[in-house]
């Protein structure tokens, strides 16, 4: 019998996190699931640990780090479930997580293609995201309620914008129809890109706050690294040019410039991700990274524009609907730039 949920975990030297993650999965009751672990060339013994300790896990070994996006796509390609749960290796599921998620997904109509869970820090109080991601006008996204204390303030949400792929549930038939993650992104912004493409194609997202997962934020990749700054800078441009309606593109440079101005303030005052980055790297290094990300984004424009045509061919949402999303689920530039 095929499992209902396929859990896809991309791993890269995640041995310090995997035991807790896998134990939390296999302690789940009342749900039909399988686990696919895609290893991106780990050298810390994590593959050997999984094979020995959790023999039912389907392990796929890549010879090098192929990235979060491609790693997930490889896992999805061999998954058998009706639903795909992308799960970071630095997470742990609360008891009953899968059963609750399975119940809500099974009762949802065919137009629901994604489900967003409650993601908390391991202190079980601080929000990573509840009800998925919110979005700024240039395409950058952040978890709803990020760094707030969870007192149930978002538990009444029903339909939301898009899930975080840290722990996001996707209908397999939707992924087959619109495509999964954009492998050119490598990592970062790939879940926003997928969510936007799904919304443009007419699918919606429902919140499942009763399904709780705990997360070590950026535990695997690191929070403030030059590589992350480069990928986010490049991928944000690609995401916007692929997905935003033509009517929004003329104002894109303004919104980007305004965000960068506030981030510059953050660098100068030690606030936000820019401020944390500046603690370890010079302002000149940060400027060089951003320039490199722009040049890389420009070199990929022919491919991005080709993908844009494919996105628009599947599009069902009108310009007014998209504008409504950015009002209803929008973030301010300050929220993006000054909140970690």
Short mmCIF file of N, CA and C in Angstrom, two decimals, residues 53-209:
data_model
loop_
_atom_site.label_atom_id
_atom_site.label_comp_id
_atom_site.label_asym_id
_atom_site.label_seq_id
_atom_site.Cartn_x
_atom_site.Cartn_y
_atom_site.Cartn_z
N UNK A 53 20.58 2.84 11.65
CA UNK A 53 19.58 3.09 12.68
C UNK A 53 18.15 3.16 12.19
N UNK A 54 17.96 3.50 10.90
CA UNK A 54 16.61 3.66 10.36
C UNK A 54 16.56 3.01 8.98
N UNK A 55 16.61 1.68 8.94
CA UNK A 55 16.72 0.97 7.66
C UNK A 55 15.54 1.15 6.72
N UNK A 56 14.39 1.59 7.24
CA UNK A 56 13.24 1.80 6.36
C UNK A 56 13.33 3.09 5.56
N UNK A 57 14.28 3.97 5.92
CA UNK A 57 14.44 5.22 5.19
C UNK A 57 15.04 4.94 3.82
N UNK A 58 14.44 5.53 2.81
CA UNK A 58 14.98 5.42 1.45
C UNK A 58 16.08 6.47 1.29
N UNK A 59 17.33 6.03 1.19
CA UNK A 59 18.47 6.94 1.14
C UNK A 59 18.98 7.07 -0.29
N UNK A 60 19.10 8.31 -0.74
CA UNK A 60 19.68 8.61 -2.05
C UNK A 60 20.97 9.38 -1.81
N UNK A 61 22.07 8.89 -2.34
CA UNK A 61 23.37 9.50 -2.09
C UNK A 61 23.86 10.24 -3.34
N UNK A 62 24.03 11.54 -3.19
CA UNK A 62 24.66 12.35 -4.23
C UNK A 62 26.14 12.49 -3.92
N UNK A 63 26.96 12.59 -4.96
CA UNK A 63 28.41 12.64 -4.75
C UNK A 63 28.88 14.02 -4.30
N UNK A 64 28.01 15.04 -4.43
CA UNK A 64 28.37 16.39 -3.99
C UNK A 64 27.10 17.13 -3.58
N UNK A 65 27.29 18.33 -3.06
CA UNK A 65 26.16 19.14 -2.62
C UNK A 65 25.45 19.73 -3.84
N UNK A 66 24.29 19.19 -4.15
CA UNK A 66 23.51 19.66 -5.30
C UNK A 66 22.53 20.76 -4.95
N UNK A 67 22.48 21.14 -3.67
CA UNK A 67 21.60 22.21 -3.24
C UNK A 67 20.29 21.70 -2.68
N UNK A 68 19.59 22.59 -1.98
CA UNK A 68 18.32 22.26 -1.35
C UNK A 68 17.23 22.01 -2.40
N UNK A 69 17.21 22.86 -3.43
CA UNK A 69 16.15 22.75 -4.45
C UNK A 69 16.26 21.44 -5.23
N UNK A 70 17.43 21.18 -5.79
CA UNK A 70 17.60 19.95 -6.57
C UNK A 70 17.52 18.72 -5.69
N UNK A 71 18.06 18.80 -4.47
CA UNK A 71 17.96 17.68 -3.55
C UNK A 71 16.51 17.29 -3.29
N UNK A 72 15.67 18.29 -3.05
CA UNK A 72 14.24 18.01 -2.84
C UNK A 72 13.60 17.41 -4.09
N UNK A 73 13.95 17.94 -5.25
CA UNK A 73 13.37 17.42 -6.48
C UNK A 73 13.75 15.95 -6.71
N UNK A 74 14.98 15.60 -6.37
CA UNK A 74 15.40 14.20 -6.50
C UNK A 74 14.56 13.33 -5.56
N UNK A 75 14.36 13.79 -4.34
CA UNK A 75 13.54 13.04 -3.40
C UNK A 75 12.11 12.92 -3.85
N UNK A 76 11.55 14.01 -4.37
CA UNK A 76 10.17 13.99 -4.85
C UNK A 76 10.01 13.01 -6.01
N UNK A 77 11.04 12.91 -6.84
CA UNK A 77 10.95 12.04 -8.03
C UNK A 77 10.82 10.57 -7.67
N UNK A 78 11.29 10.17 -6.50
CA UNK A 78 11.19 8.76 -6.10
C UNK A 78 10.15 8.54 -5.01
N UNK A 79 9.47 9.60 -4.60
CA UNK A 79 8.47 9.50 -3.54
C UNK A 79 7.17 8.90 -4.09
N UNK A 80 6.46 8.20 -3.21
CA UNK A 80 5.23 7.51 -3.62
C UNK A 80 3.96 8.12 -3.04
N UNK A 81 4.10 9.11 -2.17
CA UNK A 81 2.94 9.63 -1.46
C UNK A 81 2.05 10.54 -2.29
N UNK A 82 0.81 10.68 -1.82
CA UNK A 82 -0.12 11.62 -2.43
C UNK A 82 0.24 13.05 -2.08
N UNK A 83 0.93 13.20 -0.94
CA UNK A 83 1.39 14.50 -0.47
C UNK A 83 2.89 14.42 -0.21
N UNK A 84 3.57 15.55 -0.45
CA UNK A 84 5.01 15.64 -0.21
C UNK A 84 5.24 16.62 0.94
N UNK A 85 5.90 16.14 1.99
CA UNK A 85 6.28 17.01 3.10
C UNK A 85 7.78 17.26 3.01
N UNK A 86 8.16 18.49 2.66
CA UNK A 86 9.58 18.84 2.69
C UNK A 86 9.92 19.19 4.14
N UNK A 87 11.01 18.63 4.62
CA UNK A 87 11.34 18.80 6.03
C UNK A 87 12.84 19.02 6.19
N UNK A 88 13.21 20.12 6.83
CA UNK A 88 14.62 20.37 7.11
C UNK A 88 15.16 19.32 8.08
N UNK A 89 16.44 19.03 7.94
CA UNK A 89 17.02 18.03 8.84
C UNK A 89 17.25 18.56 10.25
N UNK A 90 17.15 19.89 10.44
CA UNK A 90 17.35 20.48 11.76
C UNK A 90 16.02 20.78 12.45
N UNK A 91 15.06 19.88 12.27
CA UNK A 91 13.74 20.02 12.86
C UNK A 91 13.39 18.80 13.70
N UNK A 92 12.31 18.92 14.47
CA UNK A 92 11.74 17.79 15.20
C UNK A 92 10.23 17.97 15.23
N UNK A 93 9.49 16.91 14.94
CA UNK A 93 8.03 16.97 14.89
C UNK A 93 7.44 16.75 16.27
N UNK A 94 6.43 17.54 16.60
CA UNK A 94 5.68 17.29 17.82
C UNK A 94 4.82 16.05 17.62
N UNK A 95 4.55 15.33 18.70
CA UNK A 95 3.71 14.13 18.60
C UNK A 95 2.36 14.50 18.01
N UNK A 96 1.87 13.67 17.11
CA UNK A 96 0.59 13.91 16.46
C UNK A 96 0.68 14.79 15.23
N UNK A 97 1.88 15.27 14.90
CA UNK A 97 2.05 16.19 13.77
C UNK A 97 1.51 15.60 12.48
N UNK A 98 1.97 14.42 12.12
CA UNK A 98 1.59 13.83 10.83
C UNK A 98 0.12 13.47 10.78
N UNK A 99 -0.41 12.97 11.87
CA UNK A 99 -1.83 12.61 11.88
C UNK A 99 -2.70 13.84 11.69
N UNK A 100 -2.36 14.93 12.36
CA UNK A 100 -3.14 16.16 12.22
C UNK A 100 -3.04 16.71 10.80
N UNK A 101 -1.84 16.68 10.27
CA UNK A 101 -1.63 17.19 8.91
C UNK A 101 -2.39 16.33 7.89
N UNK A 102 -2.32 15.03 8.07
CA UNK A 102 -3.00 14.10 7.17
C UNK A 102 -4.51 14.31 7.21
N UNK A 103 -5.05 14.54 8.39
CA UNK A 103 -6.50 14.74 8.54
C UNK A 103 -6.96 16.00 7.81
N UNK A 104 -6.23 17.10 8.00
CA UNK A 104 -6.62 18.36 7.36
C UNK A 104 -6.46 18.27 5.85
N UNK A 105 -5.34 17.72 5.39
CA UNK A 105 -5.11 17.61 3.95
C UNK A 105 -6.18 16.73 3.29
N UNK A 106 -6.53 15.64 3.94
CA UNK A 106 -7.52 14.73 3.38
C UNK A 106 -8.90 15.34 3.27
N UNK A 107 -9.20 16.33 4.13
CA UNK A 107 -10.50 16.98 4.11
C UNK A 107 -10.53 18.21 3.22
N UNK A 108 -9.39 18.58 2.65
CA UNK A 108 -9.31 19.79 1.82
C UNK A 108 -9.80 19.54 0.41
N UNK A 109 -10.30 20.59 -0.23
CA UNK A 109 -10.77 20.46 -1.61
C UNK A 109 -9.58 20.42 -2.56
N UNK A 110 -9.83 20.05 -3.81
CA UNK A 110 -8.77 19.86 -4.79
C UNK A 110 -8.03 21.15 -5.12
N UNK A 111 -8.64 22.30 -4.84
CA UNK A 111 -7.99 23.57 -5.12
C UNK A 111 -6.93 23.94 -4.11
N UNK A 112 -6.89 23.21 -3.01
CA UNK A 112 -5.84 23.44 -2.01
C UNK A 112 -4.64 22.58 -2.37
N UNK A 113 -3.53 23.24 -2.67
CA UNK A 113 -2.33 22.51 -3.09
C UNK A 113 -1.21 22.53 -2.08
N UNK A 114 -1.35 23.38 -1.03
CA UNK A 114 -0.28 23.54 -0.06
C UNK A 114 -0.85 23.75 1.33
N UNK A 115 -0.08 23.32 2.34
CA UNK A 115 -0.47 23.48 3.73
C UNK A 115 0.71 24.01 4.53
N UNK A 116 0.45 25.00 5.38
CA UNK A 116 1.50 25.63 6.19
C UNK A 116 1.28 25.27 7.66
N UNK A 117 2.32 24.79 8.31
CA UNK A 117 2.23 24.34 9.70
C UNK A 117 2.76 25.42 10.64
N UNK A 118 2.72 25.12 11.94
CA UNK A 118 3.30 26.02 12.93
C UNK A 118 4.75 25.60 13.18
N UNK A 119 5.68 26.51 12.92
CA UNK A 119 7.11 26.25 13.11
C UNK A 119 7.61 27.14 14.25
N UNK A 120 8.10 26.49 15.29
CA UNK A 120 8.60 27.19 16.46
C UNK A 120 10.07 26.87 16.68
N UNK A 121 10.75 27.74 17.42
CA UNK A 121 12.11 27.44 17.86
C UNK A 121 12.05 26.33 18.90
N UNK A 122 13.20 25.78 19.24
CA UNK A 122 13.22 24.67 20.19
C UNK A 122 12.92 25.08 21.62
N UNK A 123 12.81 26.39 21.88
CA UNK A 123 12.35 26.81 23.20
C UNK A 123 10.84 26.63 23.34
N UNK A 124 10.19 26.24 22.21
CA UNK A 124 8.76 25.96 22.14
C UNK A 124 7.89 27.19 22.40
N UNK A 125 8.50 28.36 22.29
CA UNK A 125 7.77 29.60 22.52
C UNK A 125 7.94 30.61 21.38
N UNK A 126 9.15 30.65 20.79
CA UNK A 126 9.46 31.67 19.78
C UNK A 126 9.05 31.21 18.40
N UNK A 127 8.34 32.06 17.68
CA UNK A 127 7.82 31.71 16.36
C UNK A 127 8.89 31.82 15.29
N UNK A 128 8.99 30.78 14.47
CA UNK A 128 9.74 30.84 13.22
C UNK A 128 8.76 31.27 12.13
N UNK A 129 7.64 30.55 12.02
CA UNK A 129 6.53 31.00 11.18
C UNK A 129 5.26 30.25 11.58
N UNK A 130 4.15 30.95 11.56
CA UNK A 130 2.83 30.34 11.77
C UNK A 130 1.95 30.80 10.62
N UNK A 131 1.39 29.86 9.90
CA UNK A 131 0.60 30.26 8.74
C UNK A 131 1.46 30.65 7.56
N UNK A 132 2.66 30.06 7.48
CA UNK A 132 3.49 30.22 6.30
C UNK A 132 4.23 31.54 6.21
N UNK A 133 4.48 31.97 4.96
CA UNK A 133 5.32 33.13 4.68
C UNK A 133 4.50 34.35 4.29
N UNK A 134 5.03 35.52 4.62
CA UNK A 134 4.54 36.80 4.12
C UNK A 134 5.57 37.34 3.14
N UNK A 135 5.18 38.31 2.31
CA UNK A 135 6.06 38.70 1.21
C UNK A 135 6.15 40.21 1.06
N UNK A 136 7.35 40.68 0.73
CA UNK A 136 7.60 42.09 0.42
C UNK A 136 7.44 42.28 -1.09
N UNK A 137 7.29 43.53 -1.51
CA UNK A 137 6.98 43.82 -2.92
C UNK A 137 8.08 43.42 -3.90
N UNK A 138 9.30 43.18 -3.41
CA UNK A 138 10.35 42.76 -4.33
C UNK A 138 10.51 41.23 -4.37
N UNK A 139 9.65 40.51 -3.62
CA UNK A 139 9.67 39.06 -3.66
C UNK A 139 10.30 38.38 -2.48
N UNK A 140 11.01 39.11 -1.63
CA UNK A 140 11.59 38.48 -0.44
C UNK A 140 10.48 38.17 0.56
N UNK A 141 10.62 37.04 1.24
CA UNK A 141 9.58 36.58 2.15
C UNK A 141 10.16 36.28 3.52
N UNK A 142 9.29 36.25 4.51
CA UNK A 142 9.68 35.96 5.88
C UNK A 142 8.51 35.28 6.57
N UNK A 143 8.80 34.43 7.56
CA UNK A 143 7.75 33.72 8.27
C UNK A 143 6.83 34.67 9.02
N UNK A 144 5.54 34.39 8.97
CA UNK A 144 4.57 35.19 9.72
C UNK A 144 4.86 35.06 11.23
N UNK A 145 4.95 36.18 11.89
CA UNK A 145 5.16 36.17 13.34
C UNK A 145 6.59 35.94 13.76
N UNK A 146 7.53 35.98 12.83
CA UNK A 146 8.94 35.68 13.10
C UNK A 146 9.44 36.40 14.35
N UNK A 147 9.95 35.63 15.31
CA UNK A 147 10.55 36.05 16.57
C UNK A 147 9.53 36.52 17.62
N UNK A 148 8.25 36.49 17.29
CA UNK A 148 7.23 36.77 18.30
C UNK A 148 7.09 35.58 19.24
N UNK A 149 6.55 35.81 20.42
CA UNK A 149 6.22 34.71 21.31
C UNK A 149 4.86 34.14 20.91
N UNK A 150 4.78 32.83 20.84
CA UNK A 150 3.54 32.18 20.40
C UNK A 150 2.55 32.11 21.55
N UNK A 151 1.46 32.85 21.42
CA UNK A 151 0.37 32.79 22.40
C UNK A 151 -0.94 32.44 21.69
N UNK A 152 -0.78 31.79 20.52
CA UNK A 152 -1.96 31.39 19.76
C UNK A 152 -2.54 32.50 18.92
N UNK A 153 -1.78 33.61 18.73
CA UNK A 153 -2.33 34.77 18.04
C UNK A 153 -2.62 34.53 16.57
N UNK A 154 -2.04 33.48 15.97
CA UNK A 154 -2.29 33.19 14.56
C UNK A 154 -3.00 31.85 14.36
N UNK A 155 -3.48 31.27 15.42
CA UNK A 155 -4.07 29.93 15.32
C UNK A 155 -5.42 29.91 14.62
N UNK A 156 -6.08 31.06 14.53
CA UNK A 156 -7.41 31.11 13.90
C UNK A 156 -7.33 31.26 12.38
N UNK A 157 -6.12 31.43 11.85
CA UNK A 157 -5.97 31.60 10.40
C UNK A 157 -6.44 30.36 9.65
N UNK A 158 -7.05 30.57 8.52
CA UNK A 158 -7.49 29.46 7.67
C UNK A 158 -6.68 29.48 6.37
N UNK A 159 -7.16 30.25 5.39
CA UNK A 159 -6.39 30.36 4.15
C UNK A 159 -5.25 31.36 4.36
N UNK A 160 -4.05 30.97 3.94
CA UNK A 160 -2.87 31.82 4.08
C UNK A 160 -2.17 31.92 2.73
N UNK A 161 -0.97 32.49 2.71
CA UNK A 161 -0.32 32.75 1.42
C UNK A 161 0.41 31.52 0.89
N UNK A 162 1.58 31.25 1.40
CA UNK A 162 2.37 30.10 0.93
C UNK A 162 3.13 29.50 2.11
N UNK A 163 3.47 28.21 2.04
CA UNK A 163 4.20 27.59 3.15
C UNK A 163 5.70 27.80 3.06
N UNK A 164 6.37 27.60 4.18
CA UNK A 164 7.82 27.52 4.20
C UNK A 164 8.22 26.08 3.94
N UNK A 165 9.21 25.88 3.06
CA UNK A 165 9.65 24.52 2.75
C UNK A 165 10.46 23.90 3.88
N UNK A 166 10.71 24.66 4.94
CA UNK A 166 11.30 24.08 6.14
C UNK A 166 10.46 22.92 6.61
N UNK A 167 9.14 23.08 6.52
CA UNK A 167 8.19 22.02 6.84
C UNK A 167 6.89 22.36 6.12
N UNK A 168 6.88 22.12 4.82
CA UNK A 168 5.73 22.47 3.99
C UNK A 168 5.13 21.24 3.34
N UNK A 169 3.81 21.18 3.31
CA UNK A 169 3.13 20.06 2.67
C UNK A 169 2.59 20.50 1.32
N UNK A 170 2.86 19.69 0.29
CA UNK A 170 2.46 20.00 -1.08
C UNK A 170 1.71 18.82 -1.68
N UNK A 171 0.62 19.12 -2.38
CA UNK A 171 -0.11 18.07 -3.08
C UNK A 171 0.73 17.60 -4.28
N UNK A 172 0.94 16.30 -4.38
CA UNK A 172 1.80 15.77 -5.43
C UNK A 172 1.26 16.11 -6.82
N UNK A 173 -0.04 16.03 -7.01
CA UNK A 173 -0.61 16.31 -8.32
C UNK A 173 -0.38 17.77 -8.72
N UNK A 174 -0.32 18.67 -7.73
CA UNK A 174 -0.02 20.07 -8.03
C UNK A 174 1.42 20.22 -8.52
N UNK A 175 2.35 19.54 -7.85
CA UNK A 175 3.75 19.60 -8.26
C UNK A 175 3.93 19.02 -9.66
N UNK A 176 3.19 17.96 -9.95
CA UNK A 176 3.27 17.37 -11.29
C UNK A 176 2.77 18.35 -12.35
N UNK A 177 1.79 19.18 -11.97
CA UNK A 177 1.18 20.11 -12.93
C UNK A 177 2.03 21.34 -13.18
N UNK A 178 2.65 21.90 -12.13
CA UNK A 178 3.36 23.17 -12.28
C UNK A 178 4.87 23.04 -12.17
N UNK A 179 5.36 21.86 -11.77
CA UNK A 179 6.79 21.69 -11.55
C UNK A 179 7.12 21.91 -10.09
N UNK A 180 8.20 21.32 -9.63
CA UNK A 180 8.61 21.45 -8.23
C UNK A 180 9.55 22.63 -8.08
N UNK A 181 10.64 22.47 -7.34
CA UNK A 181 11.54 23.59 -7.05
C UNK A 181 12.42 23.93 -8.26
N UNK A 182 12.75 25.20 -8.39
CA UNK A 182 13.65 25.67 -9.45
C UNK A 182 15.08 25.33 -9.02
N UNK A 183 15.69 24.39 -9.70
CA UNK A 183 17.01 23.90 -9.30
C UNK A 183 18.11 24.92 -9.50
N UNK A 184 17.89 25.92 -10.36
CA UNK A 184 18.89 26.96 -10.57
C UNK A 184 19.06 27.84 -9.33
N UNK A 185 18.07 27.86 -8.45
CA UNK A 185 18.16 28.66 -7.23
C UNK A 185 19.18 28.08 -6.26
N UNK A 186 19.41 26.78 -6.32
CA UNK A 186 20.30 26.05 -5.43
C UNK A 186 19.72 26.00 -4.01
N UNK A 187 19.63 27.14 -3.37
CA UNK A 187 19.04 27.23 -2.03
C UNK A 187 18.60 28.68 -1.79
N UNK A 188 17.59 28.83 -0.95
CA UNK A 188 17.01 30.12 -0.56
C UNK A 188 16.09 30.69 -1.64
N UNK A 189 14.92 31.13 -1.19
CA UNK A 189 13.87 31.72 -2.02
C UNK A 189 13.16 30.70 -2.91
N UNK A 190 13.65 29.45 -2.92
CA UNK A 190 13.03 28.45 -3.80
C UNK A 190 11.61 28.11 -3.35
N UNK A 191 11.33 28.19 -2.04
CA UNK A 191 9.97 27.90 -1.59
C UNK A 191 9.02 29.05 -1.92
N UNK A 192 9.53 30.28 -1.86
CA UNK A 192 8.71 31.43 -2.27
C UNK A 192 8.39 31.35 -3.75
N UNK A 193 9.37 31.00 -4.54
CA UNK A 193 9.17 30.84 -5.98
C UNK A 193 8.12 29.78 -6.28
N UNK A 194 8.25 28.62 -5.64
CA UNK A 194 7.27 27.55 -5.86
C UNK A 194 5.89 27.97 -5.39
N UNK A 195 5.81 28.59 -4.22
CA UNK A 195 4.52 29.03 -3.72
C UNK A 195 3.85 30.05 -4.61
N UNK A 196 4.62 31.01 -5.12
CA UNK A 196 4.07 32.02 -6.02
C UNK A 196 3.56 31.39 -7.31
N UNK A 197 4.35 30.47 -7.86
CA UNK A 197 3.92 29.80 -9.10
C UNK A 197 2.62 29.03 -8.87
N UNK A 198 2.52 28.41 -7.71
CA UNK A 198 1.30 27.66 -7.39
C UNK A 198 0.10 28.59 -7.24
N UNK A 199 0.30 29.71 -6.56
CA UNK A 199 -0.80 30.66 -6.39
C UNK A 199 -1.21 31.25 -7.74
N UNK A 200 -0.24 31.57 -8.58
CA UNK A 200 -0.56 32.11 -9.90
C UNK A 200 -1.34 31.10 -10.74
N UNK A 201 -1.05 29.80 -10.51
CA UNK A 201 -1.74 28.75 -11.26
C UNK A 201 -3.10 28.41 -10.67
N UNK A 202 -3.49 29.10 -9.59
CA UNK A 202 -4.83 28.92 -9.05
C UNK A 202 -4.95 28.07 -7.80
N UNK A 203 -3.84 27.61 -7.24
CA UNK A 203 -3.88 26.80 -6.03
C UNK A 203 -3.81 27.70 -4.79
N UNK A 204 -4.37 27.22 -3.69
CA UNK A 204 -4.36 28.00 -2.45
C UNK A 204 -3.65 27.22 -1.34
N UNK A 205 -3.42 27.91 -0.22
CA UNK A 205 -2.72 27.34 0.92
C UNK A 205 -3.60 27.44 2.16
N UNK A 206 -3.64 26.37 2.93
CA UNK A 206 -4.37 26.38 4.20
C UNK A 206 -3.40 26.25 5.36
N UNK A 207 -3.73 26.91 6.47
CA UNK A 207 -2.91 26.86 7.67
C UNK A 207 -3.33 25.69 8.54
N UNK A 208 -2.33 25.01 9.12
CA UNK A 208 -2.58 23.89 10.03
C UNK A 208 -1.79 24.15 11.31
N UNK A 209 -2.23 25.08 12.15
CA UNK A 209 -1.45 25.46 13.33
C UNK A 209 -1.39 24.37 14.40
#
